[in-house]
């Protein structure tokens, strides 16, 4: 199992892409930075920003980061509302209580 995790993390690290800053320096974007910017752009319906951010990391890394962000957000809301994460997730998606 450890080998599988190490392989996945290795792929994520390799998936980081470089961006040139205003000063001409190269900068890599953290996959969680990309995920937070991408989700914020989705919430604001900013298609141009979503397109830009999706170039920061590989699609796999972005998907992983968005999934991790969703999990953390549901857990935080569940604690805040004193509800189960399952109930919160279903409510956010407009699904009936299970």
CSV table of N, CA, C and O in Angstrom, one decimal, residues 7-92:
chain,number,residue,atom,x,y,z
A,7,UNK,N,3.8,6.2,-5.3
A,7,UNK,CA,3.6,6.3,-6.7
A,7,UNK,C,2.7,7.5,-7.0
A,7,UNK,O,2.9,8.3,-7.9
A,8,UNK,N,1.5,7.5,-6.3
A,8,UNK,CA,0.5,8.6,-6.6
A,8,UNK,C,1.1,9.9,-6.2
A,8,UNK,O,0.9,10.9,-7.0
A,9,UNK,N,1.8,10.1,-5.1
A,9,UNK,CA,2.4,11.3,-4.7
A,9,UNK,C,3.4,11.7,-5.8
A,9,UNK,O,3.5,12.9,-6.2
A,10,UNK,N,4.2,10.8,-6.2
A,10,UNK,CA,5.3,11.1,-7.2
A,10,UNK,C,4.6,11.6,-8.5
A,10,UNK,O,5.2,12.6,-9.1
A,11,UNK,N,3.5,11.0,-8.9
A,11,UNK,CA,2.8,11.5,-10.1
A,11,UNK,C,2.3,12.9,-9.9
A,11,UNK,O,2.4,13.8,-10.9
A,12,UNK,N,1.8,13.2,-8.8
A,12,UNK,CA,1.3,14.5,-8.5
A,12,UNK,C,2.4,15.6,-8.5
A,12,UNK,O,2.3,16.7,-9.1
A,13,UNK,N,3.5,15.2,-7.9
A,13,UNK,CA,4.7,16.2,-7.9
A,13,UNK,C,5.2,16.4,-9.3
A,13,UNK,O,5.4,17.6,-9.7
A,14,UNK,N,5.2,15.4,-10.1
A,14,UNK,CA,5.7,15.5,-11.5
A,14,UNK,C,4.7,16.3,-12.4
A,14,UNK,O,5.0,16.9,-13.4
A,15,UNK,N,3.4,16.4,-11.9
A,15,UNK,CA,2.4,17.0,-12.7
A,15,UNK,C,2.4,18.5,-12.5
A,15,UNK,O,1.7,19.3,-13.3
A,16,UNK,N,3.2,19.1,-11.6
A,16,UNK,CA,3.2,20.5,-11.3
A,16,UNK,C,3.8,21.2,-12.6
A,16,UNK,O,4.8,20.7,-13.1
A,17,UNK,N,3.3,22.3,-13.0
A,17,UNK,CA,3.8,23.0,-14.1
A,17,UNK,C,4.3,24.3,-13.7
A,17,UNK,O,3.9,24.9,-12.7
A,18,UNK,N,5.2,24.8,-14.5
A,18,UNK,CA,5.9,26.1,-14.2
A,18,UNK,C,5.2,27.2,-14.9
A,18,UNK,O,4.6,27.1,-15.9
A,19,UNK,N,5.1,28.4,-14.2
A,19,UNK,CA,4.5,29.6,-14.7
A,19,UNK,C,5.6,30.7,-14.6
A,19,UNK,O,6.3,30.8,-13.6
A,20,UNK,N,5.7,31.5,-15.6
A,20,UNK,CA,6.7,32.6,-15.6
A,20,UNK,C,6.0,33.8,-14.9
A,20,UNK,O,4.9,34.2,-15.2
A,21,UNK,N,6.7,34.4,-13.9
A,21,UNK,CA,6.3,35.5,-13.2
A,21,UNK,C,6.6,36.8,-14.0
A,21,UNK,O,7.2,36.7,-15.0
A,22,UNK,N,6.1,37.9,-13.5
A,22,UNK,CA,6.3,39.2,-14.2
A,22,UNK,C,7.8,39.5,-14.4
A,22,UNK,O,8.2,40.1,-15.4
A,23,UNK,N,8.6,39.0,-13.4
A,23,UNK,CA,10.1,39.3,-13.5
A,23,UNK,C,10.8,38.2,-14.4
A,23,UNK,O,12.0,38.3,-14.4
A,24,UNK,N,10.0,37.3,-15.0
A,24,UNK,CA,10.6,36.3,-15.8
A,24,UNK,C,11.1,35.1,-15.1
A,24,UNK,O,11.7,34.2,-15.7
A,25,UNK,N,10.8,35.0,-13.8
A,25,UNK,CA,11.2,33.8,-13.0
A,25,UNK,C,10.2,32.8,-13.2
A,25,UNK,O,9.0,33.0,-13.4
A,26,UNK,N,10.6,31.5,-13.0
A,26,UNK,CA,9.7,30.4,-13.1
A,26,UNK,C,9.1,30.1,-11.7
A,26,UNK,O,9.8,30.2,-10.7
A,27,UNK,N,7.8,29.8,-11.7
A,27,UNK,CA,7.2,29.5,-10.4
A,27,UNK,C,6.2,28.3,-10.6
A,27,UNK,O,5.5,28.2,-11.6
A,28,UNK,N,6.3,27.3,-9.7
A,28,UNK,CA,5.3,26.2,-9.7
A,28,UNK,C,4.1,26.5,-8.8
A,28,UNK,O,4.3,27.3,-7.8
A,29,UNK,N,3.0,26.0,-9.2
A,29,UNK,CA,1.8,26.2,-8.4
A,29,UNK,C,1.5,24.9,-7.6
A,29,UNK,O,1.6,23.8,-8.2
A,30,UNK,N,1.2,25.1,-6.4
A,30,UNK,CA,0.8,24.0,-5.5
A,30,UNK,C,-0.5,23.5,-6.0
A,30,UNK,O,-1.4,24.3,-6.4
A,31,UNK,N,-0.8,22.2,-6.0
A,31,UNK,CA,-2.0,21.7,-6.5
A,31,UNK,C,-3.2,22.1,-5.7
A,31,UNK,O,-4.3,22.3,-6.2
A,32,UNK,N,-3.0,22.4,-4.4
A,32,UNK,CA,-4.1,22.9,-3.5
A,32,UNK,C,-4.4,24.4,-3.8
A,32,UNK,O,-5.5,24.8,-3.8
A,33,UNK,N,-3.3,25.1,-4.2
A,33,UNK,CA,-3.5,26.5,-4.6
A,33,UNK,C,-4.4,26.5,-5.9
A,33,UNK,O,-5.3,27.3,-6.0
A,34,UNK,N,-4.0,25.6,-6.8
A,34,UNK,CA,-4.8,25.5,-8.1
A,34,UNK,C,-6.2,25.1,-7.8
A,34,UNK,O,-7.2,25.7,-8.4
A,35,UNK,N,-6.4,24.2,-6.9
A,35,UNK,CA,-7.8,23.7,-6.6
A,35,UNK,C,-8.6,24.8,-6.0
A,35,UNK,O,-9.8,25.0,-6.4
A,36,UNK,N,-8.0,25.6,-5.0
A,36,UNK,CA,-8.8,26.6,-4.4
A,36,UNK,C,-9.2,27.7,-5.4
A,36,UNK,O,-10.3,28.2,-5.4
A,37,UNK,N,-8.2,28.1,-6.2
A,37,UNK,CA,-8.5,29.1,-7.3
A,37,UNK,C,-9.5,28.6,-8.3
A,37,UNK,O,-10.4,29.4,-8.7
A,38,UNK,N,-9.4,27.4,-8.6
A,38,UNK,CA,-10.4,26.8,-9.6
A,38,UNK,C,-11.8,26.8,-9.1
A,38,UNK,O,-12.8,27.2,-9.7
A,39,UNK,N,-12.0,26.3,-7.8
A,39,UNK,CA,-13.3,26.2,-7.2
A,39,UNK,C,-13.9,27.6,-7.0
A,39,UNK,O,-15.1,27.9,-7.3
A,40,UNK,N,-13.0,28.6,-6.6
A,40,UNK,CA,-13.5,30.0,-6.4
A,40,UNK,C,-14.0,30.5,-7.8
A,40,UNK,O,-15.0,31.2,-7.8
A,41,UNK,N,-13.2,30.2,-8.8
A,41,UNK,CA,-13.6,30.7,-10.2
A,41,UNK,C,-14.9,30.1,-10.6
A,41,UNK,O,-15.8,30.7,-11.2
A,42,UNK,N,-15.1,28.8,-10.3
A,42,UNK,CA,-16.4,28.1,-10.6
A,42,UNK,C,-17.5,28.8,-9.9
A,42,UNK,O,-18.6,29.0,-10.4
A,43,UNK,N,-17.3,29.1,-8.6
A,43,UNK,CA,-18.4,29.7,-7.8
A,43,UNK,C,-18.7,31.1,-8.3
A,43,UNK,O,-19.9,31.5,-8.2
A,44,UNK,N,-17.7,31.8,-8.8
A,44,UNK,CA,-18.0,33.1,-9.4
A,44,UNK,C,-18.3,33.1,-10.9
A,44,UNK,O,-18.5,34.1,-11.5
A,45,UNK,N,-18.4,31.9,-11.4
A,45,UNK,CA,-18.8,31.7,-12.8
A,45,UNK,C,-17.8,32.5,-13.7
A,45,UNK,O,-18.2,33.1,-14.7
A,46,UNK,N,-16.5,32.4,-13.4
A,46,UNK,CA,-15.4,33.1,-14.1
A,46,UNK,C,-14.7,32.1,-15.0
A,46,UNK,O,-13.7,31.5,-14.6
A,47,UNK,N,-15.2,31.8,-16.2
A,47,UNK,CA,-14.7,30.8,-17.1
A,47,UNK,C,-13.3,31.1,-17.5
A,47,UNK,O,-12.5,30.2,-17.6
A,48,UNK,N,-12.9,32.3,-17.8
A,48,UNK,CA,-11.5,32.7,-18.1
A,48,UNK,C,-10.5,32.3,-17.0
A,48,UNK,O,-9.5,31.7,-17.3
A,49,UNK,N,-10.9,32.6,-15.8
A,49,UNK,CA,-10.0,32.2,-14.7
A,49,UNK,C,-9.9,30.7,-14.5
A,49,UNK,O,-8.9,30.1,-14.3
A,50,UNK,N,-11.1,30.0,-14.7
A,50,UNK,CA,-11.1,28.5,-14.6
A,50,UNK,C,-10.1,27.9,-15.7
A,50,UNK,O,-9.3,27.0,-15.4
A,51,UNK,N,-10.2,28.5,-16.9
A,51,UNK,CA,-9.3,28.0,-18.0
A,51,UNK,C,-7.8,28.3,-17.7
A,51,UNK,O,-7.0,27.4,-17.9
A,52,UNK,N,-7.5,29.4,-17.1
A,52,UNK,CA,-6.2,29.8,-16.8
A,52,UNK,C,-5.6,28.8,-15.7
A,52,UNK,O,-4.6,28.2,-15.8
A,53,UNK,N,-6.4,28.7,-14.6
A,53,UNK,CA,-6.0,27.9,-13.5
A,53,UNK,C,-5.8,26.4,-13.9
A,53,UNK,O,-4.9,25.7,-13.4
A,54,UNK,N,-6.6,25.9,-14.8
A,54,UNK,CA,-6.5,24.5,-15.2
A,54,UNK,C,-5.2,24.2,-15.9
A,54,UNK,O,-4.9,23.0,-16.1
A,55,UNK,N,-4.5,25.2,-16.3
A,55,UNK,CA,-3.1,25.0,-16.9
A,55,UNK,C,-2.0,24.9,-15.9
A,55,UNK,O,-0.9,24.6,-16.2
A,56,UNK,N,-2.3,25.3,-14.6
A,56,UNK,CA,-1.3,25.3,-13.6
A,56,UNK,C,-0.8,23.9,-13.2
A,56,UNK,O,0.4,23.8,-12.8
A,57,UNK,N,-1.6,23.0,-13.2
A,57,UNK,CA,-1.3,21.6,-12.8
A,57,UNK,C,-1.9,20.6,-13.8
A,57,UNK,O,-2.8,21.0,-14.6
A,58,UNK,N,-1.6,19.4,-13.7
A,58,UNK,CA,-2.2,18.4,-14.6
A,58,UNK,C,-3.7,18.2,-14.2
A,58,UNK,O,-4.1,18.5,-13.1
A,59,UNK,N,-4.5,17.7,-15.1
A,59,UNK,CA,-5.9,17.5,-14.8
A,59,UNK,C,-6.1,16.5,-13.6
A,59,UNK,O,-7.0,16.7,-12.8
A,60,UNK,N,-5.2,15.5,-13.5
A,60,UNK,CA,-5.3,14.6,-12.4
A,60,UNK,C,-5.0,15.3,-11.1
A,60,UNK,O,-5.7,15.0,-10.1
A,61,UNK,N,-4.0,16.1,-11.1
A,61,UNK,CA,-3.7,16.8,-9.8
A,61,UNK,C,-4.8,17.8,-9.4
A,61,UNK,O,-5.1,17.9,-8.3
A,62,UNK,N,-5.3,18.5,-10.4
A,62,UNK,CA,-6.4,19.4,-10.2
A,62,UNK,C,-7.6,18.7,-9.6
A,62,UNK,O,-8.3,19.1,-8.6
A,63,UNK,N,-7.9,17.5,-10.2
A,63,UNK,CA,-9.1,16.7,-9.7
A,63,UNK,C,-8.8,16.3,-8.3
A,63,UNK,O,-9.7,16.3,-7.4
A,64,UNK,N,-7.6,15.8,-8.0
A,64,UNK,CA,-7.3,15.4,-6.6
A,64,UNK,C,-7.5,16.6,-5.7
A,64,UNK,O,-8.0,16.4,-4.6
A,65,UNK,N,-6.9,17.7,-6.0
A,65,UNK,CA,-7.0,18.9,-5.2
A,65,UNK,C,-8.5,19.4,-4.9
A,65,UNK,O,-8.9,19.7,-3.8
A,66,UNK,N,-9.3,19.3,-6.0
A,66,UNK,CA,-10.7,19.7,-5.9
A,66,UNK,C,-11.4,18.7,-5.0
A,66,UNK,O,-12.2,19.1,-4.1
A,67,UNK,N,-11.1,17.4,-5.1
A,67,UNK,CA,-11.8,16.4,-4.2
A,67,UNK,C,-11.4,16.6,-2.8
A,67,UNK,O,-12.2,16.5,-1.9
A,68,UNK,N,-10.1,16.9,-2.5
A,68,UNK,CA,-9.6,17.2,-1.2
A,68,UNK,C,-10.3,18.4,-0.6
A,68,UNK,O,-10.7,18.4,0.6
A,69,UNK,N,-10.4,19.4,-1.4
A,69,UNK,CA,-11.1,20.7,-1.0
A,69,UNK,C,-12.5,20.4,-0.6
A,69,UNK,O,-13.1,20.9,0.4
A,70,UNK,N,-13.2,19.6,-1.4
A,70,UNK,CA,-14.6,19.3,-1.2
A,70,UNK,C,-14.8,18.5,0.1
A,70,UNK,O,-15.6,18.8,0.9
A,71,UNK,N,-13.9,17.5,0.4
A,71,UNK,CA,-13.9,16.8,1.6
A,71,UNK,C,-13.7,17.7,2.8
A,71,UNK,O,-14.5,17.6,3.8
A,72,UNK,N,-12.7,18.5,2.7
A,72,UNK,CA,-12.5,19.5,3.9
A,72,UNK,C,-13.6,20.4,4.1
A,72,UNK,O,-14.0,20.7,5.2
A,73,UNK,N,-14.2,20.9,3.0
A,73,UNK,CA,-15.3,21.8,3.2
A,73,UNK,C,-16.5,21.2,3.8
A,73,UNK,O,-17.2,21.7,4.7
A,74,UNK,N,-16.8,19.9,3.4
A,74,UNK,CA,-18.0,19.2,3.9
A,74,UNK,C,-17.7,18.9,5.4
A,74,UNK,O,-18.6,19.1,6.2
A,75,UNK,N,-16.5,18.5,5.8
A,75,UNK,CA,-16.2,18.3,7.2
A,75,UNK,C,-16.4,19.5,8.0
A,75,UNK,O,-17.0,19.5,9.1
A,76,UNK,N,-15.9,20.7,7.5
A,76,UNK,CA,-16.0,21.9,8.2
A,76,UNK,C,-17.4,22.3,8.4
A,76,UNK,O,-17.8,22.7,9.5
A,77,UNK,N,-18.2,22.2,7.4
A,77,UNK,CA,-19.6,22.6,7.5
A,77,UNK,C,-20.4,21.6,8.4
A,77,UNK,O,-21.3,22.0,9.2
A,78,UNK,N,-20.0,20.3,8.4
A,78,UNK,CA,-20.7,19.4,9.2
A,78,UNK,C,-20.4,19.7,10.7
A,78,UNK,O,-21.3,19.7,11.5
A,79,UNK,N,-19.2,20.1,11.0
A,79,UNK,CA,-18.8,20.5,12.4
A,79,UNK,C,-19.6,21.7,12.8
A,79,UNK,O,-20.1,21.8,13.9
A,80,UNK,N,-19.6,22.7,11.9
A,80,UNK,CA,-20.3,24.0,12.1
A,80,UNK,C,-21.8,23.8,12.4
A,80,UNK,O,-22.4,24.4,13.2
A,81,UNK,N,-22.4,22.9,11.6
A,81,UNK,CA,-23.8,22.6,11.7
A,81,UNK,C,-24.2,21.5,12.7
A,81,UNK,O,-25.4,21.2,12.9
A,82,UNK,N,-23.2,20.8,13.2
A,82,UNK,CA,-23.4,19.7,14.1
A,82,UNK,C,-24.2,18.6,13.4
A,82,UNK,O,-25.2,18.1,14.0
A,83,UNK,N,-23.9,18.3,12.2
A,83,UNK,CA,-24.5,17.3,11.4
A,83,UNK,C,-23.5,16.3,10.8
A,83,UNK,O,-22.3,16.6,10.9
A,84,UNK,N,-23.9,15.2,10.3
A,84,UNK,CA,-22.9,14.3,9.7
A,84,UNK,C,-22.4,14.8,8.3
A,84,UNK,O,-23.2,15.6,7.6
A,85,UNK,N,-21.2,14.5,7.9
A,85,UNK,CA,-20.8,14.9,6.6
A,85,UNK,C,-21.7,14.4,5.5
A,85,UNK,O,-21.9,15.1,4.5
A,86,UNK,N,-22.2,13.2,5.6
A,86,UNK,CA,-23.1,12.7,4.6
A,86,UNK,C,-24.4,13.6,4.5
A,86,UNK,O,-24.8,13.9,3.4
A,87,UNK,N,-25.0,14.0,5.6
A,87,UNK,CA,-26.1,14.9,5.6
A,87,UNK,C,-25.8,16.2,4.9
A,87,UNK,O,-26.6,16.7,4.1
A,88,UNK,N,-24.7,16.8,5.3
A,88,UNK,CA,-24.3,18.0,4.7
A,88,UNK,C,-24.1,17.9,3.2
A,88,UNK,O,-24.5,18.8,2.4
A,89,UNK,N,-23.3,16.9,2.8
A,89,UNK,CA,-23.1,16.7,1.3
A,89,UNK,C,-24.4,16.5,0.5
A,89,UNK,O,-24.5,17.1,-0.5
A,90,UNK,N,-25.3,15.8,1.1
A,90,UNK,CA,-26.6,15.6,0.4
A,90,UNK,C,-27.4,16.9,0.3
A,90,UNK,O,-28.0,17.2,-0.7
A,91,UNK,N,-27.3,17.7,1.4
A,91,UNK,CA,-28.0,19.0,1.4
A,91,UNK,C,-27.4,19.9,0.4
A,91,UNK,O,-28.2,20.6,-0.4
A,92,UNK,N,-26.1,20.0,0.3
A,92,UNK,CA,-25.4,20.9,-0.6
A,92,UNK,C,-25.8,20.5,-2.1
A,92,UNK,O,-25.9,21.4,-2.9
